[in-house]
Amino acid sequence: MLLAGESWVARTTDVKGFDAIDRAQLEIGAEVLLAALRAEGHEVVHLPSHAVATDFPASTAELDDYDVVILSDIGANSLLLHPQVFNQGRPFPNRLKLLAEWVRGGGGLAMAGGYLSFQGFQAKANFHGTPIEDVLPVEILPYDDRVECPEGVAGELTGTSHPVTEGLDAQWPILLGYQRLIAKPDAAVLATVESRPLLAVRAEGAGRTLAFASDISPHWAPTEFMEWQGYRRLFHQAVTWLAGDR
């Protein structure tokens, strides 16, 4: 499987009296998820955010190297604006359209929440109205869709039987935020948070898609959630279901 995103470069200025020191550091938010999936035997390629524009697959043939693609905290611009387009003003394949085509041909696609997922912080993720929204199990709002919950809110299963949620607790540990999403009529909502979709799945053509409205890493996913036994089980079963018979 391919996990795209879930990393960032943090730039900080330390002011020490008269002097200031600038520093930058690459931070990986997916370490817990990567470890959990690999422990379950999944072969995972992590494409960090800074490499998505240049290295994300640019054809359905390249996508066919994977059974599942997960987009997490990576905006539409990083998939649309290859340097050949942005720097050179030359055409390049539309990777949002390619992903949708790949899904309909049998691929598995998931999107996890975050500041650059779905519509995101100040609508900068900008997946509303794109081919990705067309195949996901949810409709994406056209504006900033975050719901910040610093007090902590718990997800809960809806009671719908499905392989993705088999064996999971009915009540989940707290989350600190999520995306406000609208389930499509033909989607199965497997878990909710504050009566809104938290986990939804859908068939699209020969493929499958999944939306998880909260984060797989801090800050929305606190220690209580990531250390929960169900965290590893949830994402293992999600990836297994998305892969189907591929």
XYZ file of N, CA and C in Angstrom:
738
model
N 0.833 -1.184 0.000
C 0.000 0.000 0.000
C 0.871 1.238 0.000
N 0.291 2.345 -0.433
C 0.995 3.622 -0.490
C 0.297 4.605 0.435
N 1.049 5.165 1.385
C 0.553 6.225 2.260
C 1.205 7.525 1.825
N 0.390 8.462 1.342
C 0.915 9.751 0.876
C 0.542 10.843 1.860
N 1.535 11.618 2.292
C 1.305 12.729 3.202
C 1.741 12.414 4.614
N 1.066 13.032 5.579
C 1.295 12.797 7.011
C 2.742 13.076 7.426
N 3.292 14.161 6.888
C 4.592 14.669 7.345
C 4.616 16.166 7.090
N 5.531 16.849 7.743
C 5.639 18.296 7.577
C 7.029 18.753 7.989
N 7.402 19.918 7.503
C 8.650 20.550 7.921
C 8.290 21.682 8.867
N 8.755 21.579 10.104
C 8.479 22.599 11.120
C 9.629 23.597 11.156
N 9.306 24.865 10.951
C 10.320 25.915 10.992
C 10.122 26.743 12.260
N 11.188 26.893 13.024
C 11.116 27.556 14.325
C 12.213 28.601 14.439
N 11.921 29.694 15.118
C 12.921 30.705 15.437
C 13.086 30.773 16.952
N 14.286 30.479 17.425
C 14.604 30.609 18.844
C 15.230 31.977 19.073
N 14.601 32.788 19.891
C 15.123 34.116 20.207
C 15.783 34.058 21.575
N 17.091 34.306 21.590
C 17.875 34.258 22.822
C 18.525 35.620 23.031
N 17.738 36.490 23.679
C 18.247 37.840 23.894
C 18.418 38.573 22.581
N 19.621 39.044 22.312
C 19.910 39.816 21.108
C 19.842 38.963 19.852
N 20.086 37.656 20.000
C 20.265 36.791 18.841
C 19.053 35.892 18.599
N 18.869 35.544 17.319
C 17.812 34.624 16.920
C 18.400 33.524 16.034
N 17.915 32.324 16.242
C 18.400 31.170 15.485
C 17.214 30.513 14.795
N 17.268 30.430 13.457
C 16.239 29.734 12.685
C 16.624 28.271 12.530
N 15.647 27.400 12.663
C 15.910 25.974 12.443
C 14.678 25.329 11.825
N 14.919 24.258 11.086
C 13.833 23.529 10.437
C 14.049 22.041 10.652
N 12.937 21.315 10.797
C 13.029 19.886 11.068
C 11.878 19.147 10.408
N 12.213 18.049 9.733
C 11.194 17.182 9.146
C 10.556 16.348 10.247
N 9.220 16.357 10.302
C 8.506 15.574 11.302
C 7.557 14.610 10.592
N 7.535 13.377 11.063
C 6.702 12.325 10.473
C 5.571 12.014 11.440
N 4.339 12.252 11.009
C 3.197 11.996 11.870
C 2.659 10.586 11.776
N 3.150 9.809 10.815
C 2.554 8.495 10.528
C 3.291 7.345 11.187
N 4.237 7.621 12.075
C 5.091 6.551 12.589
C 4.297 5.457 13.300
N 3.313 5.846 14.111
C 2.539 4.842 14.840
C 1.720 3.985 13.870
N 1.085 4.625 12.896
C 0.297 3.877 11.918
C 1.181 2.957 11.091
N 2.313 3.456 10.636
C 3.216 2.635 9.829
C 3.661 1.400 10.608
N 4.018 1.603 11.883
C 4.454 0.476 12.712
C 3.317 -0.524 12.898
N 2.095 -0.017 13.103
C 0.945 -0.905 13.310
C 0.659 -1.733 12.073
N 0.681 -1.114 10.906
C 0.384 -1.838 9.675
C 1.478 -2.851 9.340
N 2.712 -2.455 9.530
C 3.818 -3.373 9.230
C 3.823 -4.553 10.191
N 3.421 -4.318 11.437
C 3.339 -5.412 12.400
C 2.285 -6.431 12.006
N 1.285 -5.992 11.241
C 0.238 -6.893 10.757
C 0.602 -7.545 9.424
N 1.810 -7.275 8.940
C 2.280 -7.917 7.720
C 2.048 -7.140 6.439
N 1.548 -5.897 6.543
C 1.324 -5.094 5.343
C 2.638 -4.475 4.862
N 2.819 -4.470 3.554
C 3.976 -3.804 2.962
C 3.570 -2.370 2.638
N 4.166 -1.402 3.337
C 3.740 -0.009 3.245
C 4.877 0.852 2.713
N 4.574 1.632 1.693
C 5.490 2.659 1.197
C 4.970 4.005 1.674
N 5.791 4.753 2.397
C 5.383 6.084 2.860
C 6.015 7.140 1.968
N 5.167 7.934 1.322
C 5.626 9.047 0.494
C 5.370 10.329 1.282
N 6.399 10.920 1.880
C 6.178 12.111 2.713
C 5.671 13.287 1.886
N 5.077 14.234 2.571
C 4.372 15.325 1.896
C 5.254 16.077 0.909
N 6.517 16.323 1.278
C 7.370 17.132 0.402
C 7.722 16.408 -0.899
N 7.497 15.083 -0.947
C 7.831 14.317 -2.150
C 6.609 13.989 -3.000
N 5.410 14.336 -2.526
C 4.197 13.937 -3.246
C 4.128 14.591 -4.625
N 4.404 15.876 -4.709
C 4.283 16.581 -5.997
C 5.148 15.944 -7.075
N 6.333 15.485 -6.716
C 7.253 14.940 -7.713
C 7.130 13.434 -7.898
N 6.800 12.692 -6.830
C 6.956 11.242 -6.857
C 5.660 10.438 -6.818
N 4.520 11.083 -6.589
C 3.273 10.324 -6.563
C 3.021 9.731 -7.954
N 2.487 8.496 -8.029
C 2.267 7.853 -9.334
C 1.524 8.751 -10.320
N 1.972 8.710 -11.568
C 1.419 9.585 -12.613
C 0.721 8.809 -13.715
N 0.368 7.556 -13.438
C -0.388 6.750 -14.400
C -1.103 5.652 -13.625
N -2.158 5.102 -14.233
C -2.834 3.989 -13.578
C -1.913 2.772 -13.516
N -1.001 2.645 -14.470
C -0.046 1.538 -14.430
C 0.857 1.643 -13.212
N 1.285 2.856 -12.886
C 2.112 3.044 -11.693
C 1.294 2.819 -10.420
N 0.040 3.238 -10.430
C -0.821 2.992 -9.269
C -1.064 1.504 -9.071
N -1.025 0.732 -10.148
C -1.253 -0.704 -10.054
C -0.151 -1.435 -9.298
N 0.922 -0.742 -8.966
C 1.939 -1.336 -8.093
C 1.414 -1.504 -6.668
N 0.276 -0.864 -6.380
C -0.277 -0.875 -5.024
C -1.687 -1.450 -5.037
N -2.082 -2.013 -3.907
C -3.466 -2.454 -3.712
C -4.305 -1.343 -3.116
N -3.686 -0.521 -2.268
C -4.391 0.516 -1.512
C -3.571 1.790 -1.516
N -4.251 2.924 -1.647
C -3.628 4.243 -1.485
C -4.365 4.961 -0.361
N -3.604 5.528 0.565
C -4.169 6.351 1.631
C -3.640 7.768 1.479
N -4.555 8.725 1.432
C -4.195 10.142 1.453
C -4.470 10.661 2.855
N -3.448 11.223 3.495
C -3.623 11.708 4.856
C -2.871 13.013 5.033
N -3.623 14.078 5.281
C -3.024 15.393 5.536
C -2.143 15.847 4.375
N -2.663 15.684 3.172
C -1.970 16.163 1.967
C -3.035 16.750 1.046
N -2.858 18.014 0.678
C -3.886 18.715 -0.081
C -3.881 18.397 -1.565
N -4.966 18.790 -2.224
C -5.121 18.519 -3.655
C -4.008 19.167 -4.475
N -3.524 20.341 -4.061
C -2.487 21.022 -4.840
C -1.232 20.175 -4.998
N -0.872 19.421 -3.965
C 0.346 18.617 -4.048
C 0.226 17.520 -5.092
N -1.003 17.067 -5.359
C -1.214 16.061 -6.393
C -1.378 16.682 -7.772
N -1.895 17.908 -7.818
C -2.165 18.558 -9.098
C -0.952 19.281 -9.674
N -0.112 19.845 -8.814
C 0.907 20.790 -9.287
C 2.305 20.169 -9.273
N 2.517 19.238 -10.189
C 3.868 18.724 -10.435
C 4.754 19.890 -10.875
N 6.059 19.888 -10.562
C 6.937 20.980 -10.989
C 6.900 21.247 -12.486
N 6.616 20.234 -13.273
C 6.516 20.439 -14.721
C 5.389 21.416 -15.058
N 4.326 21.397 -14.253
C 3.206 22.318 -14.444
C 3.520 23.673 -13.827
N 3.882 23.651 -12.530
C 4.004 24.891 -11.765
C 5.242 25.706 -12.154
N 6.357 25.020 -12.409
C 7.607 25.728 -12.698
C 7.850 25.945 -14.181
N 7.386 24.976 -15.001
C 7.713 25.025 -16.422
C 6.522 25.379 -17.315
N 5.331 25.392 -16.741
C 4.151 25.705 -17.542
C 3.869 24.681 -18.617
N 4.129 23.392 -18.288
C 3.906 22.314 -19.250
C 2.866 21.339 -18.714
N 2.077 20.687 -19.581
C 1.050 19.754 -19.127
C 1.647 18.552 -18.393
N 0.818 17.975 -17.513
C 1.196 16.780 -16.756
C -0.101 16.070 -16.382
N -0.109 14.749 -16.241
C -1.349 14.041 -15.918
C -2.021 14.568 -14.647
N -3.348 14.597 -14.679
C -4.136 15.002 -13.512
C -4.264 13.786 -12.600
N -3.539 13.804 -11.492
C -3.481 12.614 -10.645
C -4.739 12.418 -9.804
N -5.565 13.432 -9.672
C -6.864 13.227 -9.031
C -7.764 12.394 -9.939
N -7.775 12.723 -11.230
C -8.558 11.943 -12.189
C -8.023 10.520 -12.307
N -6.708 10.374 -12.290
C -6.112 9.044 -12.389
C -6.489 8.178 -11.198
N -6.469 8.762 -9.998
C -6.830 8.014 -8.798
C -8.276 7.528 -8.870
N -9.167 8.415 -9.309
C -10.572 8.032 -9.434
C -10.741 6.904 -10.459
N -10.043 7.008 -11.584
C -10.103 5.965 -12.614
C -9.565 4.648 -12.080
N -8.472 4.725 -11.322
C -7.854 3.530 -10.742
C -8.797 2.852 -9.753
N -9.485 3.654 -8.938
C -10.447 3.091 -7.996
C -11.546 2.346 -8.743
N -12.111 2.977 -9.753
C -13.212 2.345 -10.500
C -12.757 1.060 -11.189
N -11.467 0.965 -11.432
C -10.927 -0.253 -12.027
C -10.587 -1.329 -11.026
N -10.778 -1.043 -9.719
C -10.539 -2.073 -8.707
C -9.622 -1.685 -7.578
N -9.128 -0.457 -7.552
C -8.230 -0.028 -6.491
C -8.958 0.329 -5.214
N -8.199 0.403 -4.109
C -8.750 0.796 -2.819
C -8.181 2.130 -2.383
N -9.034 3.097 -2.078
C -8.607 4.445 -1.711
C -9.202 4.838 -0.373
N -8.368 5.387 0.512
C -8.834 5.920 1.786
C -8.327 7.338 1.953
N -9.128 8.168 2.639
C -8.664 9.474 3.074
C -8.883 9.572 4.575
N -7.822 9.953 5.292
C -7.909 10.197 6.727
C -7.908 11.695 6.965
N -8.533 12.113 8.045
C -8.719 13.532 8.315
C -7.457 14.257 8.754
N -7.557 15.576 8.806
C -6.445 16.427 9.213
C -6.591 17.804 8.610
N -5.658 18.673 8.906
C -5.742 20.062 8.458
C -5.626 20.206 6.951
N -5.037 19.198 6.273
C -4.960 19.225 4.813
C -5.602 17.969 4.225
N -6.749 17.605 4.793
C -7.563 16.519 4.273
C -8.966 17.038 3.994
N -9.703 16.324 3.156
C -11.060 16.732 2.786
C -11.034 18.206 2.348
N -11.706 19.127 3.027
C -11.559 20.532 2.638
C -10.496 21.232 3.484
N -10.437 20.897 4.764
C -9.307 21.286 5.589
C -9.303 22.702 6.123
N -8.195 23.027 6.777
C -7.971 24.322 7.407
C -8.055 25.438 6.368
N -8.963 26.375 6.606
C -9.185 27.489 5.679
C -9.452 26.994 4.244
N -10.000 25.799 4.137
C -10.345 25.171 2.852
C -9.131 24.940 1.965
N -7.928 24.831 2.550
C -6.703 24.708 1.757
C -6.485 23.310 1.189
N -7.072 22.293 1.789
C -6.924 20.951 1.206
C -7.670 20.867 -0.126
N -8.883 21.443 -0.165
C -9.596 21.743 -1.415
C -9.932 20.521 -2.252
N -10.449 19.460 -1.605
C -10.892 18.291 -2.358
C -12.371 18.369 -2.746
N -13.087 19.393 -2.296
C -14.484 19.560 -2.690
C -14.580 19.749 -4.205
N -15.520 19.048 -4.825
C -15.733 19.209 -6.258
C -14.696 18.550 -7.140
N -13.858 17.690 -6.574
C -12.814 17.027 -7.358
C -13.199 15.581 -7.658
N -12.460 14.917 -8.559
C -12.716 13.494 -8.812
C -12.534 12.624 -7.570
N -11.740 13.081 -6.604
C -11.577 12.318 -5.364
C -12.882 12.317 -4.576
N -13.530 13.466 -4.473
C -14.825 13.512 -3.795
C -15.829 12.596 -4.505
N -15.757 12.522 -5.826
C -16.693 11.695 -6.585
C -16.659 10.233 -6.144
N -15.480 9.732 -5.761
C -15.370 8.306 -5.444
C -15.427 8.008 -3.947
N -15.187 9.000 -3.096
C -15.224 8.767 -1.658
C -16.654 8.503 -1.183
N -16.818 7.947 0.012
C -18.166 7.685 0.527
C -18.836 8.905 1.148
N -18.187 10.045 1.068
C -18.725 11.251 1.703
C -18.702 12.432 0.747
N -19.621 13.369 0.997
C -19.582 14.671 0.343
C -18.756 15.615 1.210
N -17.962 16.466 0.551
C -17.038 17.369 1.233
C -17.596 18.782 1.158
N -17.606 19.468 2.278
C -18.128 20.834 2.319
C -17.205 21.782 1.553
N -17.720 22.888 1.011
C -16.894 23.799 0.208
C -16.121 24.828 1.035
N -16.129 24.687 2.353
C -15.443 25.646 3.233
C -14.719 24.877 4.337
N -13.988 25.588 5.177
C -13.265 24.980 6.297
C -14.204 24.032 7.047
N -13.857 22.758 7.052
C -14.769 21.734 7.580
C -14.346 21.165 8.927
N -13.403 21.800 9.595
C -12.893 21.267 10.864
C -13.893 21.468 12.006
N -13.917 20.489 12.901
C -14.602 20.631 14.183
C -13.553 20.361 15.263
N -13.099 21.399 15.915
C -12.101 21.249 16.975
C -12.810 20.880 18.278
N -12.305 19.862 18.951
C -12.927 19.360 20.187
C -11.843 19.206 21.262
N -11.324 20.293 21.792
C -10.237 20.200 22.764
C -10.624 19.449 24.035
N -11.926 19.380 24.306
C -12.398 18.648 25.483
C -12.375 17.141 25.282
N -12.279 16.699 24.018
C -12.302 15.283 23.690
C -13.707 14.772 23.427
N -13.880 14.097 22.296
C -15.159 13.467 21.956
C -14.881 12.034 21.512
N -15.815 11.138 21.824
C -15.605 9.725 21.544
C -16.426 9.282 20.346
N -15.809 8.513 19.487
C -16.539 7.875 18.405
C -17.255 6.637 18.910
N -18.255 6.223 18.173
C -18.972 5.006 18.534
C -19.472 4.310 17.284
N -19.539 2.985 17.373
C -20.026 2.197 16.252
C -21.520 2.410 16.053
N -21.945 2.308 14.803
C -23.357 2.480 14.491
C -24.146 1.179 14.622
N -23.445 0.071 14.724
C -24.123 -1.224 14.769
C -24.200 -1.909 13.434
N -23.732 -1.237 12.385
C -23.696 -1.851 11.054
C -22.567 -2.873 10.998
N -22.890 -4.099 10.686
C -21.876 -5.153 10.622
C -21.022 -4.986 9.374
N -19.701 -5.006 9.563
C -18.793 -4.830 8.420
C -17.411 -5.357 8.796
N -16.655 -5.917 7.842
C -15.311 -6.429 8.150
C -14.357 -5.374 8.717
N -14.524 -4.104 8.357
C -13.612 -3.054 8.836
C -13.728 -2.866 10.342
N -14.909 -3.042 10.903
C -15.121 -2.763 12.327
C -15.359 -4.024 13.148
N -15.165 -5.181 12.560
C -15.399 -6.434 13.273
C -14.507 -6.517 14.522
N -15.105 -6.811 15.665
C -14.356 -7.006 16.894
C -13.948 -5.742 17.626
N -14.343 -4.568 17.120
C -13.966 -3.316 17.770
C -14.945 -2.963 18.886
N -14.446 -2.210 19.880
C -15.301 -1.723 20.951
C -16.397 -0.834 20.382
N -17.564 -0.880 21.014
C -18.668 -0.023 20.568
C -18.360 1.444 20.835
N -17.678 1.732 21.958
C -17.266 3.099 22.300
C -15.758 3.224 22.123
N -15.323 4.276 21.462
C -13.915 4.468 21.169
C -13.289 5.500 22.097
N -11.957 5.470 22.245
C -11.282 6.515 23.022
C -11.471 7.887 22.386
N -11.147 8.920 23.154
C -11.413 10.289 22.697
C -10.568 10.685 21.491
N -11.142 11.569 20.713
C -10.469 12.294 19.641
C -10.585 13.780 19.956
N -9.682 14.583 19.400
C -9.668 16.017 19.694
C -10.160 16.871 18.540
N -10.736 16.230 17.546
C -11.287 16.967 16.418
C -11.585 16.033 15.266
N -12.277 16.564 14.293
C -12.645 15.764 13.127
C -13.144 16.690 12.027
N -13.375 16.105 10.859
C -13.943 16.831 9.732
C -15.464 16.635 9.674
N -16.193 17.716 9.391
C -17.641 17.637 9.223
C -17.917 17.169 7.796
N -18.436 15.949 7.652
C -18.668 15.329 6.351
C -20.120 14.894 6.230
N -20.572 14.663 5.010
C -21.933 14.209 4.747
C -21.844 12.864 4.034
N -22.431 11.835 4.617
C -22.392 10.509 4.000
C -23.233 10.485 2.737
N -22.709 9.866 1.689
C -23.479 9.679 0.467
C -24.568 8.631 0.691
N -25.649 8.704 -0.072
C -26.772 7.787 0.143
C -26.396 6.310 0.065
N -25.411 5.968 -0.769
C -25.045 4.564 -0.930
C -23.843 4.161 -0.083
N -23.430 5.024 0.848
C -22.319 4.707 1.736
C -22.820 3.971 2.969
N -21.959 3.175 3.569
C -22.242 2.550 4.861
C -21.469 3.317 5.928
N -22.177 3.935 6.854
C -21.538 4.650 7.962
C -21.338 3.652 9.093
N -20.084 3.399 9.436
C -19.747 2.365 10.416
C -19.524 2.931 11.809
N -19.137 4.213 11.893
C -18.926 4.855 13.191
C -19.256 6.336 13.059
N -19.712 6.902 14.152
C -20.066 8.322 14.176
C -19.360 9.017 15.333
N -19.282 10.346 15.230
C -18.806 11.184 16.319
C -19.739 12.383 16.376
N -20.304 12.621 17.534
C -21.316 13.668 17.696
C -22.404 13.554 16.615
N -22.814 12.330 16.354
C -23.881 12.000 15.387
C -23.504 12.305 13.945
N -22.244 12.591 13.668
C -21.774 12.817 12.295
C -20.897 11.649 11.860
N -20.746 11.425 10.539
C -19.928 10.301 10.084
C -18.475 10.427 10.532
N -17.981 9.380 11.168
C -16.564 9.288 11.526
C -15.847 8.294 10.618
N -16.509 7.191 10.325
C -15.934 6.157 9.468
C -17.013 5.693 8.500
N -16.728 5.809 7.205
C -17.705 5.414 6.188
C -16.990 4.680 5.064
N -17.699 3.761 4.430
C -17.132 2.979 3.327
C -18.134 2.939 2.177
N -17.607 2.601 1.002
C -18.463 2.608 -0.194
C -17.781 1.819 -1.309
N -18.582 1.180 -2.139
C -18.076 0.570 -3.372
C -18.195 1.581 -4.496
N -17.158 1.634 -5.329
C -17.153 2.540 -6.483
C -16.632 1.764 -7.681
N -17.523 1.436 -8.616
C -17.109 0.584 -9.721
C -16.638 -0.750 -9.184
N -15.464 -1.185 -9.609
C -14.881 -2.421 -9.104
C -14.038 -2.198 -7.859
N -13.926 -0.932 -7.416
C -13.067 -0.601 -6.295
C -13.823 -0.274 -5.025
N -13.070 0.100 -3.993
C -13.621 0.397 -2.682
C -12.975 1.665 -2.129
N -13.749 2.434 -1.360
C -13.209 3.646 -0.746
C -13.641 3.729 0.707
N -12.857 4.482 1.466
C -13.091 4.638 2.907
C -12.749 6.068 3.295
N -13.528 6.637 4.180
C -13.239 7.956 4.742
C -13.216 7.848 6.254
N -12.139 8.324 6.855
C -12.029 8.411 8.314
C -11.911 9.892 8.639
N -12.899 10.436 9.332
C -13.024 11.888 9.458
C -12.068 12.515 10.450
N -11.385 11.721 11.248
C -10.417 12.283 12.188
C -9.008 11.892 11.767
N -8.055 12.140 12.658
C -6.645 12.013 12.317
C -6.107 10.642 12.684
N -5.012 10.265 12.055
C -4.297 9.053 12.439
C -3.112 9.380 13.332
N -2.890 10.676 13.619
C -1.753 11.120 14.431
C -2.160 12.394 15.173
N -1.341 12.868 16.118
C -1.664 14.124 16.803
C -1.737 15.281 15.801
N -2.577 16.367 16.034
C -3.113 16.520 17.369
C -4.498 15.902 17.577
N -5.254 15.656 16.523
C -6.604 15.133 16.719
C -6.615 13.726 17.291
N -5.588 12.942 17.030
C -5.517 11.582 17.575
C -4.571 11.587 18.771
N -5.090 11.682 19.992
C -4.232 11.721 21.171
C -3.711 10.333 21.520
N -2.868 10.290 22.535
C -2.272 9.028 22.967
C -3.334 7.982 23.278
N -4.427 8.407 23.911
C -5.475 7.449 24.286
C -6.007 6.690 23.070
N -6.088 7.376 21.932
C -6.604 6.734 20.725
C -5.536 5.865 20.069
N -4.328 6.370 19.949
C -3.295 5.622 19.228
C -2.785 4.426 20.012
N -2.906 4.445 21.352
C -2.493 3.298 22.157
C -3.626 2.310 22.398
N -4.818 2.662 21.951
C -5.971 1.771 22.034
C -5.709 0.540 21.176
N -6.035 -0.624 21.706
C -5.818 -1.862 20.959
C -6.572 -1.862 19.638
N -7.729 -1.183 19.636
C -8.531 -1.139 18.426
C -7.932 -0.304 17.306
N -6.965 0.592 17.630
C -6.326 1.422 16.596
C -5.653 0.530 15.559
N -4.828 -0.376 16.055
C -4.121 -1.285 15.144
C -5.106 -2.173 14.399
N -6.111 -2.671 15.109
C -7.075 -3.566 14.479
C -7.900 -2.843 13.421
N -8.332 -1.624 13.746
C -9.153 -0.845 12.816
C -8.450 -0.635 11.486
N -7.208 -0.149 11.532
C -6.542 0.193 10.281
C -6.018 -1.044 9.543
N -5.701 -2.095 10.271
C -5.369 -3.362 9.609
C -6.570 -3.884 8.833
N -7.745 -3.893 9.484
C -8.946 -4.406 8.823
C -9.396 -3.485 7.698
N -9.185 -2.178 7.870
C -9.543 -1.236 6.809
C -8.716 -1.479 5.559
N -7.409 -1.617 5.727
C -6.529 -1.833 4.572
C -6.826 -3.176 3.915
N -7.080 -4.191 4.733
C -7.386 -5.522 4.196
C -8.662 -5.488 3.365
N -9.695 -4.789 3.881
C -10.950 -4.699 3.133
C -10.767 -3.885 1.857
N -10.048 -2.788 1.924
C -9.837 -1.959 0.742
C -9.107 -2.724 -0.365
N -8.180 -3.572 0.040
C -7.410 -4.327 -0.955
C -8.284 -5.352 -1.677
N -9.330 -5.821 -1.018
C -10.209 -6.793 -1.649
C -9.465 -8.007 -2.165
N -9.701 -8.336 -3.406
C -9.072 -9.516 -4.011
C -7.839 -9.179 -4.829
N -7.361 -7.948 -4.736
C -6.204 -7.553 -5.556
C -4.959 -8.298 -5.102
